[in-house]
mmCIF file of C-alpha atoms in Angstrom:
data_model
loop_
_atom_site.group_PDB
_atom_site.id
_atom_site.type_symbol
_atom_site.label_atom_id
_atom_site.label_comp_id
_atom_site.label_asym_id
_atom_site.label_seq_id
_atom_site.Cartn_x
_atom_site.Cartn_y
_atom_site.Cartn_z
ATOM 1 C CA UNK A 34 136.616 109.750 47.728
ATOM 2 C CA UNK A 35 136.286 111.779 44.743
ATOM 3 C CA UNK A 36 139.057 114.206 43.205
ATOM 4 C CA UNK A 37 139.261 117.786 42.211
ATOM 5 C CA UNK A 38 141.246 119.280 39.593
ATOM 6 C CA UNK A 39 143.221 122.383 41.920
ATOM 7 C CA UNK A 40 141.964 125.723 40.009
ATOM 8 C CA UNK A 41 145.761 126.573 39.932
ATOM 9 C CA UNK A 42 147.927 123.346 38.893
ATOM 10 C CA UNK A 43 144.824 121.357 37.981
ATOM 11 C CA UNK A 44 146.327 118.520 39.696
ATOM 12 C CA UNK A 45 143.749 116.668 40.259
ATOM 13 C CA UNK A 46 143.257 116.142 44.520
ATOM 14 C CA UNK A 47 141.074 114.446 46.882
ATOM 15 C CA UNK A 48 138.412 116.787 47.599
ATOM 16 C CA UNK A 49 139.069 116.074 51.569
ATOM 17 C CA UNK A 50 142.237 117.671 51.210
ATOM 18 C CA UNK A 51 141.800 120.274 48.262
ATOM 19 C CA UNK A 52 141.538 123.161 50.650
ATOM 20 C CA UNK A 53 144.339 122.201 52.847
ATOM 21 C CA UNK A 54 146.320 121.724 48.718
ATOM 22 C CA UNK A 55 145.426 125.295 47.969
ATOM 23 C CA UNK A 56 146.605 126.970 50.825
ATOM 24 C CA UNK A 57 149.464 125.123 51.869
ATOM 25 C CA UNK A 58 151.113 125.217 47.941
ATOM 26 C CA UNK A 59 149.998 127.838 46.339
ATOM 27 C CA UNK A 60 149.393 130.541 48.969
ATOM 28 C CA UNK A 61 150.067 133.547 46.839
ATOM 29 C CA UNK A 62 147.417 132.644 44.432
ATOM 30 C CA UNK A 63 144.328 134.505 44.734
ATOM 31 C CA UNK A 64 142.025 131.950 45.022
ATOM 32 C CA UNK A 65 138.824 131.836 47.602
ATOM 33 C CA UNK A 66 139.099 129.087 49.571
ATOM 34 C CA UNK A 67 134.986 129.410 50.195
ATOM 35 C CA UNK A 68 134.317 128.845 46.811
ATOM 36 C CA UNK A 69 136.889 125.770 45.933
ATOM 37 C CA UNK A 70 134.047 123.705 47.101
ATOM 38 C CA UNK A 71 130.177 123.194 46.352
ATOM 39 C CA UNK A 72 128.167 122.157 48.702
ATOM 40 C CA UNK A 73 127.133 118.521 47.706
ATOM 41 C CA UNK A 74 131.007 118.485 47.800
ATOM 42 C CA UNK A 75 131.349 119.886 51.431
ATOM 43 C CA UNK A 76 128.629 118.075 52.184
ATOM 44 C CA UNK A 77 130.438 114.282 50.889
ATOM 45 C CA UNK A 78 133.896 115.142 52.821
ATOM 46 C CA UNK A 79 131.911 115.709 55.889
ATOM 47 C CA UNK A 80 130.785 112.283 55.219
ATOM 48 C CA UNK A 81 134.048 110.502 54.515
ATOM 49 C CA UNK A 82 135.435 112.127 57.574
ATOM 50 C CA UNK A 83 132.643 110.845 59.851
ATOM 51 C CA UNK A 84 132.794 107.468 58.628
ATOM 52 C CA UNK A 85 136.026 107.288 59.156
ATOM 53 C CA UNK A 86 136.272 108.147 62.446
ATOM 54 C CA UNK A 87 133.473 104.899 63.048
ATOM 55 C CA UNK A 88 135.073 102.822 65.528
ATOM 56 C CA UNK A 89 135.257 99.520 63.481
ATOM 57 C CA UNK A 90 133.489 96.187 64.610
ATOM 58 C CA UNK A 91 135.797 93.073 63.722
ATOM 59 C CA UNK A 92 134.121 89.525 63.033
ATOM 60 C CA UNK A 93 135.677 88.371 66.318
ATOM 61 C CA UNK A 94 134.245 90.954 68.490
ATOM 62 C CA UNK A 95 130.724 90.406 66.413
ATOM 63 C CA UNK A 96 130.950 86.637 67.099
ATOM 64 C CA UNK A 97 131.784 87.040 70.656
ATOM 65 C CA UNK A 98 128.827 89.409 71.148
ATOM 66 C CA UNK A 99 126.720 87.163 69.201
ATOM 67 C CA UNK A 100 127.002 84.538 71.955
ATOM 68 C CA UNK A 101 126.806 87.132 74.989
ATOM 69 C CA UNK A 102 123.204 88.038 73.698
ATOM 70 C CA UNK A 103 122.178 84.002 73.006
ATOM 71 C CA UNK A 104 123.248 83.096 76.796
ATOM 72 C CA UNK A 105 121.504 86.608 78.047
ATOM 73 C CA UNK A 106 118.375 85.847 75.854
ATOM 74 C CA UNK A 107 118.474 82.192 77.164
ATOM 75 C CA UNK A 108 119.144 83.425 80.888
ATOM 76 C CA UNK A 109 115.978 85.907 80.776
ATOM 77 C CA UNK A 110 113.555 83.504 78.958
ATOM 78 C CA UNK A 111 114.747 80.424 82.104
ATOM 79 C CA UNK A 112 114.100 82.895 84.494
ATOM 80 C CA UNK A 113 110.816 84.959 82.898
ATOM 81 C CA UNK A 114 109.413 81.872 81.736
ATOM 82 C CA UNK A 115 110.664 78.798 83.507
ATOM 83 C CA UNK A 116 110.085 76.395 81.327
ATOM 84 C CA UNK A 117 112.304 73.924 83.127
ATOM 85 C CA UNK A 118 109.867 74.312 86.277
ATOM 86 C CA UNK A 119 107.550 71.593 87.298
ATOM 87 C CA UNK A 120 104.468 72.484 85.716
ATOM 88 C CA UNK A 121 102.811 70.228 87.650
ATOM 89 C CA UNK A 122 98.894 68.390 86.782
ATOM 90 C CA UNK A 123 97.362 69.998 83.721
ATOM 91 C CA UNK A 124 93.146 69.838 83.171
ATOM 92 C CA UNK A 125 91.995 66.241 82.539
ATOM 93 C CA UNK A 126 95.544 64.887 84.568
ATOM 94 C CA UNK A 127 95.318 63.085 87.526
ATOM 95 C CA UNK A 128 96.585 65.271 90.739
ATOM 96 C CA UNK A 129 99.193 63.587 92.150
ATOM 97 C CA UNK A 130 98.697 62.082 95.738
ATOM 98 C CA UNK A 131 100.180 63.824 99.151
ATOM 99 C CA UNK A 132 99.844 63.699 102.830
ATOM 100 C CA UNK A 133 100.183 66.328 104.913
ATOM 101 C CA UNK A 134 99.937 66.891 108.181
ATOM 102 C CA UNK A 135 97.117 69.776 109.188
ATOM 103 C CA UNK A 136 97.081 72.739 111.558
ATOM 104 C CA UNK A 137 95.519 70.336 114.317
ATOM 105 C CA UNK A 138 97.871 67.784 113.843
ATOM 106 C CA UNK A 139 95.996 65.346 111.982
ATOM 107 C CA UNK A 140 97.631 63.541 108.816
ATOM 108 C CA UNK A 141 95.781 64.202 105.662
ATOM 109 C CA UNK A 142 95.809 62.580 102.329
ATOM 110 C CA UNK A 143 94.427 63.811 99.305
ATOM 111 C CA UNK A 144 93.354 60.219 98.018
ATOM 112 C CA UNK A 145 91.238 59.474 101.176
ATOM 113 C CA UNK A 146 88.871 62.545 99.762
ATOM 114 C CA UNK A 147 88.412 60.353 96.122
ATOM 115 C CA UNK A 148 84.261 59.914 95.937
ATOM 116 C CA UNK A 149 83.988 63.960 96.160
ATOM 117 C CA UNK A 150 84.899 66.863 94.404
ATOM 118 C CA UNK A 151 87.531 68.750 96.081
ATOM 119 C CA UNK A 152 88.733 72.499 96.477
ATOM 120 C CA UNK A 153 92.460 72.487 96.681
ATOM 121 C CA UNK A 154 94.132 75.828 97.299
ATOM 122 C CA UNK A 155 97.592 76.637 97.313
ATOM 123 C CA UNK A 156 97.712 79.943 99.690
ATOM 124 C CA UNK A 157 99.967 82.038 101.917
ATOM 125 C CA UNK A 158 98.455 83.667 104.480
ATOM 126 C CA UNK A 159 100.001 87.205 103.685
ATOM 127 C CA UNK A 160 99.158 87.104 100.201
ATOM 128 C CA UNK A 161 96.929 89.988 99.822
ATOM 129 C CA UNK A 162 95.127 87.856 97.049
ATOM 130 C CA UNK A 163 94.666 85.687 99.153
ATOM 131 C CA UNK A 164 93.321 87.537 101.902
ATOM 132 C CA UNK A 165 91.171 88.845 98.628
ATOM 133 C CA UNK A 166 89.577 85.118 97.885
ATOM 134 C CA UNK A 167 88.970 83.661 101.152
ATOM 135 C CA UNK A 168 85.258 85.571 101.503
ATOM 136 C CA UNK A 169 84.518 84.067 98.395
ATOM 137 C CA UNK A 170 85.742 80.616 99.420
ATOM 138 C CA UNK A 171 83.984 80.759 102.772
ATOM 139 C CA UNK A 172 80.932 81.457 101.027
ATOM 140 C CA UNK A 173 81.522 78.096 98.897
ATOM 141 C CA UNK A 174 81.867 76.406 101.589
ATOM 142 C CA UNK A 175 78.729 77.463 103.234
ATOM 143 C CA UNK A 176 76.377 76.260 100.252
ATOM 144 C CA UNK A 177 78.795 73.633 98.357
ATOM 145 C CA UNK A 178 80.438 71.676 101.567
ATOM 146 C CA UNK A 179 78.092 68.762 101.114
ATOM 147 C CA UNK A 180 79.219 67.700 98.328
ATOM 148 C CA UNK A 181 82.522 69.448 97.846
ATOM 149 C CA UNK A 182 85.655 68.997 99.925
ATOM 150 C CA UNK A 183 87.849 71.925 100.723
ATOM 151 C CA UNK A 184 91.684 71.812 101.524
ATOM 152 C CA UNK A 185 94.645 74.618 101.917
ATOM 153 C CA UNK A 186 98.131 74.369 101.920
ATOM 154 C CA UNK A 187 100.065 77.118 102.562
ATOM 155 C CA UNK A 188 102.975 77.573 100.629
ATOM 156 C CA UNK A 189 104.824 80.279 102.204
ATOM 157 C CA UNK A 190 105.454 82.761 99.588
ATOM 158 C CA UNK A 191 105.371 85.908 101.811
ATOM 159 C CA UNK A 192 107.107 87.294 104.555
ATOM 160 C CA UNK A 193 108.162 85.389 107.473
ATOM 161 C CA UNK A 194 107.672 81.584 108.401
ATOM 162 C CA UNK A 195 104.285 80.464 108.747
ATOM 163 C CA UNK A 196 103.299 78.526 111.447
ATOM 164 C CA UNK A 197 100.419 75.958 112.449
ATOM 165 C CA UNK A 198 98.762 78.307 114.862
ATOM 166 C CA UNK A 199 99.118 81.702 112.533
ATOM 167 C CA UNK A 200 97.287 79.746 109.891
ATOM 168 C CA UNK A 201 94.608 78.905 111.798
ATOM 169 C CA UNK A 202 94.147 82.015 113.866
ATOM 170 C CA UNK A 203 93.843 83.721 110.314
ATOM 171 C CA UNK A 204 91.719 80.540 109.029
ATOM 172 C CA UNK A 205 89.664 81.547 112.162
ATOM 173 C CA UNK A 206 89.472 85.196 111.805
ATOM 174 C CA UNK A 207 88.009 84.457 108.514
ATOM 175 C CA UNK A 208 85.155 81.836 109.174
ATOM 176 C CA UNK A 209 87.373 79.255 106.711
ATOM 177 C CA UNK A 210 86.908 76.059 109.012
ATOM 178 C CA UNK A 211 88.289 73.290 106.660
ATOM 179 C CA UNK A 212 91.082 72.007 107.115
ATOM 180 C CA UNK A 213 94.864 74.151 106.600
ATOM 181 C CA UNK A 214 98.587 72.459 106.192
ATOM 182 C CA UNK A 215 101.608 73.704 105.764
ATOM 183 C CA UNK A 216 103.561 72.818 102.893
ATOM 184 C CA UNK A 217 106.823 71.937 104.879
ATOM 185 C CA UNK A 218 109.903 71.991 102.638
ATOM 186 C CA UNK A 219 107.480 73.041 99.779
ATOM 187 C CA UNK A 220 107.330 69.532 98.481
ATOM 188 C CA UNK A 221 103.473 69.624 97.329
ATOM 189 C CA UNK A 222 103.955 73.095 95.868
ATOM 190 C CA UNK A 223 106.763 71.554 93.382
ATOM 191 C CA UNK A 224 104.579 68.800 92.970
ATOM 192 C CA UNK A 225 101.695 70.783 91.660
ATOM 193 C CA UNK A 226 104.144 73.615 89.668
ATOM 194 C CA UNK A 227 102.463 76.032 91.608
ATOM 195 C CA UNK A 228 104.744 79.959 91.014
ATOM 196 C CA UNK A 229 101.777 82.126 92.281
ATOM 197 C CA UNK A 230 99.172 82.117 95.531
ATOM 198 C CA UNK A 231 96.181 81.706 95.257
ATOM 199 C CA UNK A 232 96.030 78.873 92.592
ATOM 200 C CA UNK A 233 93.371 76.488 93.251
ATOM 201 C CA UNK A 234 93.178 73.296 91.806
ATOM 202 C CA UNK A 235 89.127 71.841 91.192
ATOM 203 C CA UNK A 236 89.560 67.952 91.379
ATOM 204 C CA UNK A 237 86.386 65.251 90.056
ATOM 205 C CA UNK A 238 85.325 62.792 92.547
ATOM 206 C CA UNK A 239 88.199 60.615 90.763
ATOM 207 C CA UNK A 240 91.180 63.294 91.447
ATOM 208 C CA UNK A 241 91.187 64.518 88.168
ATOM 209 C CA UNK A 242 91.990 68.139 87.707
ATOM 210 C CA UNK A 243 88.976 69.662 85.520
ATOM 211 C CA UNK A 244 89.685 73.406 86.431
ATOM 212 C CA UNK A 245 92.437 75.484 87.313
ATOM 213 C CA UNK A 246 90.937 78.619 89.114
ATOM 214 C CA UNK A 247 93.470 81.832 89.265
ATOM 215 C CA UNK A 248 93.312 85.474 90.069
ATOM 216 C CA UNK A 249 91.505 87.651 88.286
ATOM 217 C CA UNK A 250 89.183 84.830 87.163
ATOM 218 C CA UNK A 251 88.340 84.177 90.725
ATOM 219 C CA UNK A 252 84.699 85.426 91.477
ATOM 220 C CA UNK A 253 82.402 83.033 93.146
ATOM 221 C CA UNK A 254 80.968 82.460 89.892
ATOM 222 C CA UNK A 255 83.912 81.109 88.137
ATOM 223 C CA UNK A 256 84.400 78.603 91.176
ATOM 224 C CA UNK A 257 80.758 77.863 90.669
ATOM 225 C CA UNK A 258 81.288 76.871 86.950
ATOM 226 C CA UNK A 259 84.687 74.958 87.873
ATOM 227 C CA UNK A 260 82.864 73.138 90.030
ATOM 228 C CA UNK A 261 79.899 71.999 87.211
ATOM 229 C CA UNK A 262 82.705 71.013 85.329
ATOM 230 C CA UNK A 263 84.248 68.998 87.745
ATOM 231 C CA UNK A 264 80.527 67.478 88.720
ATOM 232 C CA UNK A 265 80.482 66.599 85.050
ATOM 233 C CA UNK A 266 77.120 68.830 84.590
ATOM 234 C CA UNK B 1318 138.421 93.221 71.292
ATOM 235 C CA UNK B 1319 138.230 96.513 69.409
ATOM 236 C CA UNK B 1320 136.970 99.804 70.221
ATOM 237 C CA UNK B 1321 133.905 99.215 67.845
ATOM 238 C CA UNK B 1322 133.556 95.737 69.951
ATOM 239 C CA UNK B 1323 133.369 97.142 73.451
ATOM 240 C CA UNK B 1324 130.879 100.055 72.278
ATOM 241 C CA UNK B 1325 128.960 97.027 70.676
ATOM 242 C CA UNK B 1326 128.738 95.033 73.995
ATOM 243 C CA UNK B 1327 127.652 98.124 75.788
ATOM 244 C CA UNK B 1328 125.435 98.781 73.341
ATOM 245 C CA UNK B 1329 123.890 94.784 73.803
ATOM 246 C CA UNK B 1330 124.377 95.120 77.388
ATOM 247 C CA UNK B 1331 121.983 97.759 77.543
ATOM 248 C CA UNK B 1332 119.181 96.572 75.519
ATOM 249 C CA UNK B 1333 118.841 93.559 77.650
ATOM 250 C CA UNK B 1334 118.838 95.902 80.749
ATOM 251 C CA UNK B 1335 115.960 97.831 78.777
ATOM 252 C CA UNK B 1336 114.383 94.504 78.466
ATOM 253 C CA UNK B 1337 114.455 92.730 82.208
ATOM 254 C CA UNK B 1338 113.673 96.382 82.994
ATOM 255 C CA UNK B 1339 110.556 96.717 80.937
ATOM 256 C CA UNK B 1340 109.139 93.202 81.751
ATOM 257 C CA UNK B 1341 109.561 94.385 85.586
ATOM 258 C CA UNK B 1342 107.363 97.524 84.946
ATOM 259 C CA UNK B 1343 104.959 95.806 82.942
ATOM 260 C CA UNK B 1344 104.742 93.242 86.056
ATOM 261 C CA UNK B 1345 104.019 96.130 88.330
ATOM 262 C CA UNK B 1346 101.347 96.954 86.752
ATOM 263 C CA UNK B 1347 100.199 93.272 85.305
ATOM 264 C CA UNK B 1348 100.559 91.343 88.212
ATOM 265 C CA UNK B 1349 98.993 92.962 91.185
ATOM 266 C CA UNK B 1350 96.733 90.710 92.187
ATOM 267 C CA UNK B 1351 99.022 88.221 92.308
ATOM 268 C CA UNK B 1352 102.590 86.507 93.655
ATOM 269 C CA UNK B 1353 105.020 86.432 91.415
ATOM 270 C CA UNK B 1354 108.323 84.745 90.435
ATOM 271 C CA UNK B 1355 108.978 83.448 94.086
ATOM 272 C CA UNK B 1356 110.853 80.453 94.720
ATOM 273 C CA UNK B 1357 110.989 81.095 98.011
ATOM 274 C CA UNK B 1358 110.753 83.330 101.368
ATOM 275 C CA UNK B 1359 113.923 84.919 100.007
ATOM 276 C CA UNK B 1360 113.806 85.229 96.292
ATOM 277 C CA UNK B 1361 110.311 86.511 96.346
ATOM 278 C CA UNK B 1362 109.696 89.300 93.794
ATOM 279 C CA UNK B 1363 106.231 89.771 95.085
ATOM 280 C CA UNK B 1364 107.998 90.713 98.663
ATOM 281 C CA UNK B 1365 110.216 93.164 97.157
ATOM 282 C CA UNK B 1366 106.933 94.408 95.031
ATOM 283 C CA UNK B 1367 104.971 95.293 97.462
ATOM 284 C CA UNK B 1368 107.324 96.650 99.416
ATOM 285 C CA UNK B 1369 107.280 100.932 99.470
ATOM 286 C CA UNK B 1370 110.853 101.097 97.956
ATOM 287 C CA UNK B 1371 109.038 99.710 94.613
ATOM 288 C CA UNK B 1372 107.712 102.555 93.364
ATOM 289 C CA UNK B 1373 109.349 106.358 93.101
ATOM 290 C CA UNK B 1374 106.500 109.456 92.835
ATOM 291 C CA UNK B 1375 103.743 106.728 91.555
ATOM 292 C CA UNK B 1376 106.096 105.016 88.931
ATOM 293 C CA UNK B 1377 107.647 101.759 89.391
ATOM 294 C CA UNK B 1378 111.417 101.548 90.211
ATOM 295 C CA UNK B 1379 111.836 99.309 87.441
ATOM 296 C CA UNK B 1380 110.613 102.320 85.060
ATOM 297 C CA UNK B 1381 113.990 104.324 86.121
ATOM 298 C CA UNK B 1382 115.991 101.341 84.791
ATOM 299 C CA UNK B 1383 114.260 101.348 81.491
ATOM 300 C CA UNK B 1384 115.199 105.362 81.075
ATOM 301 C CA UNK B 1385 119.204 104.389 82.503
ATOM 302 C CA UNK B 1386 119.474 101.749 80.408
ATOM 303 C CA UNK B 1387 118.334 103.490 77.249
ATOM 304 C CA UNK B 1388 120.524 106.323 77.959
ATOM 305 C CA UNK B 1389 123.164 103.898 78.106
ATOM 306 C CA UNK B 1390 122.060 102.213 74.861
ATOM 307 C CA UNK B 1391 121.550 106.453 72.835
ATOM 308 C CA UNK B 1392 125.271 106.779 74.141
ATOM 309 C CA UNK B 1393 126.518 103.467 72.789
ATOM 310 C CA UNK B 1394 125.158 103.834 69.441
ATOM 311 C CA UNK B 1395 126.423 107.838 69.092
ATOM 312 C CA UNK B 1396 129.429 106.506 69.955
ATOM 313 C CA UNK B 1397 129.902 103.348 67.474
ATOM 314 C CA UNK B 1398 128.416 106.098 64.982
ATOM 315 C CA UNK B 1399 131.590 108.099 65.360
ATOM 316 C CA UNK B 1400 130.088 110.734 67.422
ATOM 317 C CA UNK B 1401 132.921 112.146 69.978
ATOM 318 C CA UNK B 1402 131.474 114.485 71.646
ATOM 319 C CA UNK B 1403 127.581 115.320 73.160
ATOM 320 C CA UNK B 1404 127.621 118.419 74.882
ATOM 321 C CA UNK B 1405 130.315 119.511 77.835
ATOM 322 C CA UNK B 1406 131.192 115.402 77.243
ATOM 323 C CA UNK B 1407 132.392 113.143 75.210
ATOM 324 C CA UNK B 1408 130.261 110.251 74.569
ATOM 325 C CA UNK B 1409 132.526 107.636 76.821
ATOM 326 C CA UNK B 1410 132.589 109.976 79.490
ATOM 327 C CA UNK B 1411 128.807 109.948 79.503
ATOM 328 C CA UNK B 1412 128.448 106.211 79.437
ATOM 329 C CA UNK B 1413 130.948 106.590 82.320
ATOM 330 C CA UNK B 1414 128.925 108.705 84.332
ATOM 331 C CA UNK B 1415 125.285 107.109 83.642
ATOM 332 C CA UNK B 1416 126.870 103.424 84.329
ATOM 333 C CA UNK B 1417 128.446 104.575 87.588
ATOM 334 C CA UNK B 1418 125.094 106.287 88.531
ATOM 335 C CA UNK B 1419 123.393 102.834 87.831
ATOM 336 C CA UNK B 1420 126.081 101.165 89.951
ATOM 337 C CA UNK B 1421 125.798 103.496 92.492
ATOM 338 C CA UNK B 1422 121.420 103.031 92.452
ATOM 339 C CA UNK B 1423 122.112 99.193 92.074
ATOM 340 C CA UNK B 1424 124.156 99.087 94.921
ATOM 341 C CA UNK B 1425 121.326 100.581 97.021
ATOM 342 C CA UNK B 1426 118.611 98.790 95.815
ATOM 343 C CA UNK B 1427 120.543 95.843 96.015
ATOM 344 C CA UNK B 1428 121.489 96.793 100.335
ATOM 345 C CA UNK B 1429 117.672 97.903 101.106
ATOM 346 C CA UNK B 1430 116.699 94.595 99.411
ATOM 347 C CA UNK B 1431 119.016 92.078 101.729
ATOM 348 C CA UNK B 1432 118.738 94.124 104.875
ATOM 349 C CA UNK B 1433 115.406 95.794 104.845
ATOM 350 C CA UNK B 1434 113.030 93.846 102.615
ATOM 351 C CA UNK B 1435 114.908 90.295 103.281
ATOM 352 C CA UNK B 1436 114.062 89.403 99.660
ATOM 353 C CA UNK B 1437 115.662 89.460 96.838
ATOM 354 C CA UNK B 1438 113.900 89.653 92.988
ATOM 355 C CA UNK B 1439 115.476 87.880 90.548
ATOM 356 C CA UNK B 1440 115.352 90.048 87.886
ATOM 357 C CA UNK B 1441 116.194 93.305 89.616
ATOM 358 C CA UNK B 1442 119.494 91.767 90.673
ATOM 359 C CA UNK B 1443 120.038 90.341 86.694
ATOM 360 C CA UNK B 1444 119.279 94.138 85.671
ATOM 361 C CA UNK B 1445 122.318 95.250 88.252
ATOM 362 C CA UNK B 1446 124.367 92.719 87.385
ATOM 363 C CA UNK B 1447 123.730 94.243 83.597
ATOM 364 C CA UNK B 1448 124.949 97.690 84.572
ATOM 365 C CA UNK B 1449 128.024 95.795 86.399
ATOM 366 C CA UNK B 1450 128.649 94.556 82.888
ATOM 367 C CA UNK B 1451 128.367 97.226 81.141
ATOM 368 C CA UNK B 1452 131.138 99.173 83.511
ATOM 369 C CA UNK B 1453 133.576 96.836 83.206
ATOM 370 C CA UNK B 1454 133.611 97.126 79.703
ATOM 371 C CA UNK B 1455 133.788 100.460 80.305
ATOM 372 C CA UNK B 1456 136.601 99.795 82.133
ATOM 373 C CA UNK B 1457 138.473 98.356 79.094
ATOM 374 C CA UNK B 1458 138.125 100.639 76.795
ATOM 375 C CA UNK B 1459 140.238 102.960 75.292
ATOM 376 C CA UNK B 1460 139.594 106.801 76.027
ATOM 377 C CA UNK B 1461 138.302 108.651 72.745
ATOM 378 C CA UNK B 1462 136.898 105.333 71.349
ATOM 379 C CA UNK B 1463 134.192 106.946 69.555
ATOM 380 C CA UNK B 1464 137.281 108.341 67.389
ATOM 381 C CA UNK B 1465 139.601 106.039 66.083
#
């Protein structure tokens, strides 16, 4: 903090307190306490003061916050990202093998549909996006189920427990007559790192994923081209 | 910890509220069309979504978090600047009021979630847990910290 020479004892004094010097020891003299200091120099005390009052941040307490925002940072990436989570089969992976048991109680198996290129859908059946795809599914399987095979397992995302008959009285309200299983315990949903419904896996006739087919790049089209790819055309 | 600590941790407190908070807005908008972030019936976000309690007048719940949280973070930052008082206020008394009023919306969120929606999201319950945080420093520090 800079000093002032007083304009009556030209002592010099800390321009903070100059005014404060003035009046307190020489309050007979006839000196205007407006003028004593220039602006620049108001300006600067106003400066020192405010710093000043700065609450001070020790290295402790900066340390300590230091690791509060790592273990936050890490906490929102885990649960943002997930990149502990199964991924599950990436393109040109083999999907792994499961058996489930269907809507009309029969046991399926992926591998016994090796030889054809299959549809696999993870769904719930009150996804709206869901609700959104089957039309275009259906329609698949009106002009593709000769040579493609179609499955759905419902993974329960949404709302209350699914059941064997709600799936297929929805399955039925919608025309989609391949075959629907529950994904009990969610065991083939952890399997195949599936987060989101719909997600539907495009396998070659040797189980090999070759396209991953997700909203909004879900038109009939884009199945239609994830199905070339998977025919190897 | 010091004064200057506590106002700091508020301060980082709320930015990562801002952030879960932001990310939740931007997935109201992003992610639509699709489930999201459930691991189960029960920690669904996509329940709790698309639920009517998700959105306030058109704008996403998550939106009012980003504004509480920021107000929290303005008030921090006056405060570790040495600024004492903000209008009828000083600044710990506003952090004071704005945390409790997050508390107090967290709170009911956090009931309407369990008992009506039967979901909970993830993130929405990090982002309370945040304002939590941020009153208990509160709680610890000094009155007039913003002047020491």
């Amino acid at each position: 903090m800079a000093t002032k020479k007083c304009p009556v004892c030209e002592v010099p004094v800390k321009l903070e307190n100059l005014e404060r010097h003035v009046r307190n020891q020489h309050p007979r003299a006839a000196v205007d306490l407006k003028t004593l200091l220039t602006d620049e120099e108001r300006e600067e005390t106003a400066q020192a003061r405010r710093a000043s009052a700065r609450p001070a941040v020790t290295r402790k307490g900066a340390t300590i916050i230091a690791v509060v925002a790592v273990v936050l940072a890490a906490l929102l990436v885990l649960v943002i990202f997930n990149p502990l989570g199964n991924v599950g089969p990436g393109i040109g992976q083999v999907a792994p093998n499961f058996s489930v048991r269907s809507t009309t109680g029969t046991t399926v198996s992926l591998s016994s549909y090796r030889g054809s290129i299959v549809l696999l859908e993870f769904m719930d059946v009150d996804c709206p996006a869901c609700n959104d795809e089957v039309p275009t599914l259906v329609s698949l399987h009106q002009n593709y189920s000769a040579t493609v095979r179609f499955l759905s397992i419902d993974v329960n995302f949404v709302d209350e427990l699914d059941t064997d008959v709600k799936i297929d009285a929805w399955a039925s309200s919608h025309g989609a007559n391949w075959p629907y299983a529950l994904d009990v315990g969610g065991t083939v949903r952890r399997m195949y790192g599936v987060t989101s419904t719909p997600t539907v896996f495009v396998l070659d006739a040797d189980g090999v994923v070759r396209a991953l087919v997700q909203p909004p790049a879900n038109s009939y089209a884009h199945f239609v081209a994830a199905i070339a790819a998977a025919s190897g055309a | 910890m010091s004064p200057g600590d506590l106002l700091l941790l508020t301060a980082t407190l709320a930015v990562f509220g801002i952030a879960a908070s932001a990310y939740l807005t931007w997935q109201w908008y992003e992610a639509a069309n699709r489930t999201w972030c459930d691991l189960d019936a029960f920690f669904s976000c996509t329940k709790v979504r698309e639920s009517p309690f998700s959105a306030v007048a058109g704008l996403p719940t998550a939106f009012v978090g980003v504004a509480g949280f920021g107000i929290l973070l303005a008030f921090s930052v006056s405060a570790l600047r040495g600024i004492e008082r903000v209008g009828p206020f000083t600044t710990t008394r506003w952090l004071w009021i704005f945390a409790s009023v997050g508390a107090l919306v967290g709170i009911g969120l956090t009931f309407i979630e369990i008992f009506v929606i039967q979901a909970i999201c993830l993130l929405c319950a990090i982002g309370f847990a945040l304002d939590l945080g941020i009153l208990a420093v509160l709680l610890v520090l000094p009155r007039g910290a913003a002047h020491t």
